[in-house]
mmCIF file of C-alpha atoms in Angstrom:
data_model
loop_
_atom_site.group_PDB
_atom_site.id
_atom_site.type_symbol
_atom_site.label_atom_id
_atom_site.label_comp_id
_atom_site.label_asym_id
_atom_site.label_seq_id
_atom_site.Cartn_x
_atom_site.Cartn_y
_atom_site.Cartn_z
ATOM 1 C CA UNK A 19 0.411 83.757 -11.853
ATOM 2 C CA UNK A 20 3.102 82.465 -14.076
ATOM 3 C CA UNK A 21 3.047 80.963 -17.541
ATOM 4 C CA UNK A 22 3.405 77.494 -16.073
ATOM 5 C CA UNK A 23 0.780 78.091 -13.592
ATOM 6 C CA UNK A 24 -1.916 79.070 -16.105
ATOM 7 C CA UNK A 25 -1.039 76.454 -18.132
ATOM 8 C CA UNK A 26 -1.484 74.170 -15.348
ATOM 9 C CA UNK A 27 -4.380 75.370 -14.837
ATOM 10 C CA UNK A 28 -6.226 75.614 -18.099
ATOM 11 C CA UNK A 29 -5.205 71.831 -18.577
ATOM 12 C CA UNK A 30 -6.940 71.022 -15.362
ATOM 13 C CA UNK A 31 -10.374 73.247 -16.350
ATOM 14 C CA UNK A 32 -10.472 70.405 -19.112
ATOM 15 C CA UNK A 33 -12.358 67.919 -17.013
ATOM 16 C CA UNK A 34 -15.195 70.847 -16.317
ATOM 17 C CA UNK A 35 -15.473 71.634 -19.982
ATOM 18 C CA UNK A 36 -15.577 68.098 -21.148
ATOM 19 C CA UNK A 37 -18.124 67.598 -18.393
ATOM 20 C CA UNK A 38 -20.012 70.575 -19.863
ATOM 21 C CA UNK A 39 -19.915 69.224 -23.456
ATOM 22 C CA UNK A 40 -20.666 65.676 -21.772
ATOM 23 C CA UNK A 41 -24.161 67.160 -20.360
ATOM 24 C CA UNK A 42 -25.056 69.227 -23.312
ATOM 25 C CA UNK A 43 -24.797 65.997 -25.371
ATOM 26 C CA UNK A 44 -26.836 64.112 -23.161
ATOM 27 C CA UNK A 45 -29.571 66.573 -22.726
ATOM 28 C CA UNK A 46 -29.849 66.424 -26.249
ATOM 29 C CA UNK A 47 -29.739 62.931 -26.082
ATOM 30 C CA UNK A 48 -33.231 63.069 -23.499
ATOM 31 C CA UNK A 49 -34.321 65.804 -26.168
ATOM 32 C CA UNK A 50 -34.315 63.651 -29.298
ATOM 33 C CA UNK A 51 -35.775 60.425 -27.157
ATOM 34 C CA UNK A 52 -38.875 62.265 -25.875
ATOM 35 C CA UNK A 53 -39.489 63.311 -29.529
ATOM 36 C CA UNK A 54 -39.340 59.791 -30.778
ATOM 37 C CA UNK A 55 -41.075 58.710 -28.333
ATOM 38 C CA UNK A 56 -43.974 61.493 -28.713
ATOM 39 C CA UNK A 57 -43.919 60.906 -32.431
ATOM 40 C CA UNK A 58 -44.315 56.986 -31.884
ATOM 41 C CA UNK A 59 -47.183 57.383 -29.608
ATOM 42 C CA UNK A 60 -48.973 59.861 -32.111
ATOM 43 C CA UNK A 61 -48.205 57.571 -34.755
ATOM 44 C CA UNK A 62 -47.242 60.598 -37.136
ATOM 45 C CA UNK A 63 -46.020 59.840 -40.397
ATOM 46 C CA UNK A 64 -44.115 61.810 -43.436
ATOM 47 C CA UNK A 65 -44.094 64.466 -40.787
ATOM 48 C CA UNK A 66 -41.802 67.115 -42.772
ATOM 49 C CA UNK A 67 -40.225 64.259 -44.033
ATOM 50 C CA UNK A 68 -41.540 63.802 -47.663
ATOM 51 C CA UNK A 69 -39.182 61.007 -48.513
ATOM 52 C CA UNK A 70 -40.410 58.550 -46.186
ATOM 53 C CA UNK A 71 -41.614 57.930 -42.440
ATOM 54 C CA UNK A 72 -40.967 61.024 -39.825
ATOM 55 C CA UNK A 73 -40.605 57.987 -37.006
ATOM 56 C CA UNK A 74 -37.793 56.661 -39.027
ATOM 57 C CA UNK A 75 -36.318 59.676 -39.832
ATOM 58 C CA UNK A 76 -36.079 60.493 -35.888
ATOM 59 C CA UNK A 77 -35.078 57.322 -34.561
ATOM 60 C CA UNK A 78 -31.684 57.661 -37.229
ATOM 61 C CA UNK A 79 -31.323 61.184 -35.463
ATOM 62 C CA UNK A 80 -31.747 59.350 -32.020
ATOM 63 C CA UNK A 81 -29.190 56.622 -32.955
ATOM 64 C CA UNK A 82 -26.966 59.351 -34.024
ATOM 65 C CA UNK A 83 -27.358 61.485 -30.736
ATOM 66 C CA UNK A 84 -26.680 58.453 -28.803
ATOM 67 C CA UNK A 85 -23.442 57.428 -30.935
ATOM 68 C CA UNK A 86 -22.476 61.403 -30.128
ATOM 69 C CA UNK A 87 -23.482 60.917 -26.506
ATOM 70 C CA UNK A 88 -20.950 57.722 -25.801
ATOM 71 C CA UNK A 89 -18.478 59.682 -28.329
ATOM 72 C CA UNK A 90 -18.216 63.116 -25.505
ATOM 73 C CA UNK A 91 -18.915 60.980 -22.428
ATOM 74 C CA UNK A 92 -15.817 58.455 -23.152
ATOM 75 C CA UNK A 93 -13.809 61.452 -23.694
ATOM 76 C CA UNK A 94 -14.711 62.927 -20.356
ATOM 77 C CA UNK A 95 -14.007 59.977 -18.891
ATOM 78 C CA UNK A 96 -10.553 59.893 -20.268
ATOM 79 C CA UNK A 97 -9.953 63.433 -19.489
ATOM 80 C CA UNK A 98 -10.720 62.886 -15.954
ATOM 81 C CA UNK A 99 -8.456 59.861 -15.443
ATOM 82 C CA UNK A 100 -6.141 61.415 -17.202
ATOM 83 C CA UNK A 101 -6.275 64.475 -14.674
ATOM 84 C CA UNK A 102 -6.909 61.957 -11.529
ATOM 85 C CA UNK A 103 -3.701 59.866 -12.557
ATOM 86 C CA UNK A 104 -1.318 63.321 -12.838
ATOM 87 C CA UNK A 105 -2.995 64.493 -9.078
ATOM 88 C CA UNK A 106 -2.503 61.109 -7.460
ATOM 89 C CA UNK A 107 1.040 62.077 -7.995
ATOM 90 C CA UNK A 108 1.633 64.465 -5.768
ATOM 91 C CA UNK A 109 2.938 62.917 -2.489
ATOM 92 C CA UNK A 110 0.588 65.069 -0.645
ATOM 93 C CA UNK A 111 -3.057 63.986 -0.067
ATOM 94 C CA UNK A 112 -4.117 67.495 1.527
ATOM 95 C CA UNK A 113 -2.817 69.010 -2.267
ATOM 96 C CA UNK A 114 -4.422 66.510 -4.268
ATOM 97 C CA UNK A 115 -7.518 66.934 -2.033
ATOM 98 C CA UNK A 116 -7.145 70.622 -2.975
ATOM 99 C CA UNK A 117 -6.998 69.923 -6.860
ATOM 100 C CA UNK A 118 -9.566 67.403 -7.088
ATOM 101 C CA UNK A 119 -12.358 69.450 -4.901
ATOM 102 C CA UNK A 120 -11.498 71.789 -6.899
ATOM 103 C CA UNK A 121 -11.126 70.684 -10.687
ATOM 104 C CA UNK A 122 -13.331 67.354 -10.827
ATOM 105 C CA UNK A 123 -15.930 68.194 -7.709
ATOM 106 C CA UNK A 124 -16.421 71.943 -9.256
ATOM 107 C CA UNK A 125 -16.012 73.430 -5.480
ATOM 108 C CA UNK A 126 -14.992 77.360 -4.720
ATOM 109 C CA UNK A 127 -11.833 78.247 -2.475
ATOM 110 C CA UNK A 128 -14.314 79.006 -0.481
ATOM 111 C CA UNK A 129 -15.669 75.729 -0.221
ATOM 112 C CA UNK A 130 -12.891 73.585 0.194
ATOM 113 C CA UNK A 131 -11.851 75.439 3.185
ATOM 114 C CA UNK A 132 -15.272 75.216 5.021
ATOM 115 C CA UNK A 133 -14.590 71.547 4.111
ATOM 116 C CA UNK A 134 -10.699 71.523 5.063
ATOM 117 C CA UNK A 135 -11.502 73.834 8.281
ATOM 118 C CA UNK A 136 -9.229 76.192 7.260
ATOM 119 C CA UNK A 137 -9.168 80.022 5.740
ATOM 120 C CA UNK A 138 -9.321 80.459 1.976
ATOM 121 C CA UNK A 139 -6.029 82.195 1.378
ATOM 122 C CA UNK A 140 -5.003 78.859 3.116
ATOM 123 C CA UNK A 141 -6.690 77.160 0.215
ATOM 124 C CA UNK A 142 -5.442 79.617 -2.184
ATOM 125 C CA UNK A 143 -1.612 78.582 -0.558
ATOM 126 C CA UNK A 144 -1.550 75.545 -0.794
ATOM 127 C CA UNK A 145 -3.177 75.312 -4.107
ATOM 128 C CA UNK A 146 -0.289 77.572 -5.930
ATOM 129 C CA UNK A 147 1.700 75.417 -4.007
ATOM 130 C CA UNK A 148 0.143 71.787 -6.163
ATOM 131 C CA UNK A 149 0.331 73.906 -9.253
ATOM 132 C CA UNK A 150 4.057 74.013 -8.542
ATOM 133 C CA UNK A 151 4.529 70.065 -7.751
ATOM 134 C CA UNK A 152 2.048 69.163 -10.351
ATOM 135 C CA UNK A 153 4.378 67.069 -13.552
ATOM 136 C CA UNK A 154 1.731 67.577 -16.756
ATOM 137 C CA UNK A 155 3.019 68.225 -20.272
ATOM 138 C CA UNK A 156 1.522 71.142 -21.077
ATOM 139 C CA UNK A 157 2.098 71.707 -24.931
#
């Protein structure tokens, strides 16, 4: 692979890492609600909290998750348009089908060419071939 092409690439494995981050944050997010929500049934108070009320205390962390949570997922979001908008460029459909199976669906070579009816070194072909069409700035 060339310099370009790695670069290419590493700027498309974007949308799975800010997908990553994006479901880390939110399984926090689940986390922190069933404590609150635990805590609130039990009705605990100063719970290792000696300056005031431990359901207080964890509904400001749960306010602050979900602020975090909207923060990651809005970046995703962005990430992945930004990706989609660069792929719909490519005046082929079967190489944009390539990159976005690939980059935003999280599918093997393998997979998109079960899917494409066609052998993975196709896949593998025809997606150095995108790389090379593909207009990003890289830097």
């Amino acid at each position: 692979m060339t310099t370009d092409q790695l670069a290419k690439i590493n700027w498309l494995k974007r949308a799975y890492d800010a997908e990553q981050v994006a479901r880390a944050w939110t399984a926090k997010l689940e986390h922190d609600r069933s404590i609150a929500e635990r805590t609130n049934r039990n009705g605990l108070q100063n719970l290792g909290n000696p300056s005031g009320n431990a359901t207080e205390s964890l509904l400001i962390q749960l306010a602050d998750t979900e602020h975090k949570t909207k923060i990651r997922l809005k970046e995703m979001m962005q990430i992945q348009t930004e990706i989609t908008e660069a792929i719909a460029k490519i005046p082929n459909l079967e190489l944009q089908t390539i990159l976005i199976r690939h980059y935003l669906a999280h599918e093997t070579f393998e997979q998109i060419a079960e899917q494409m009816h066609c052998s993975t070194i196709t896949v593998k072909r025809k997606h150095k071939k995108s790389l090379a069409i593909l207009k990003i700035d890289t830097k």
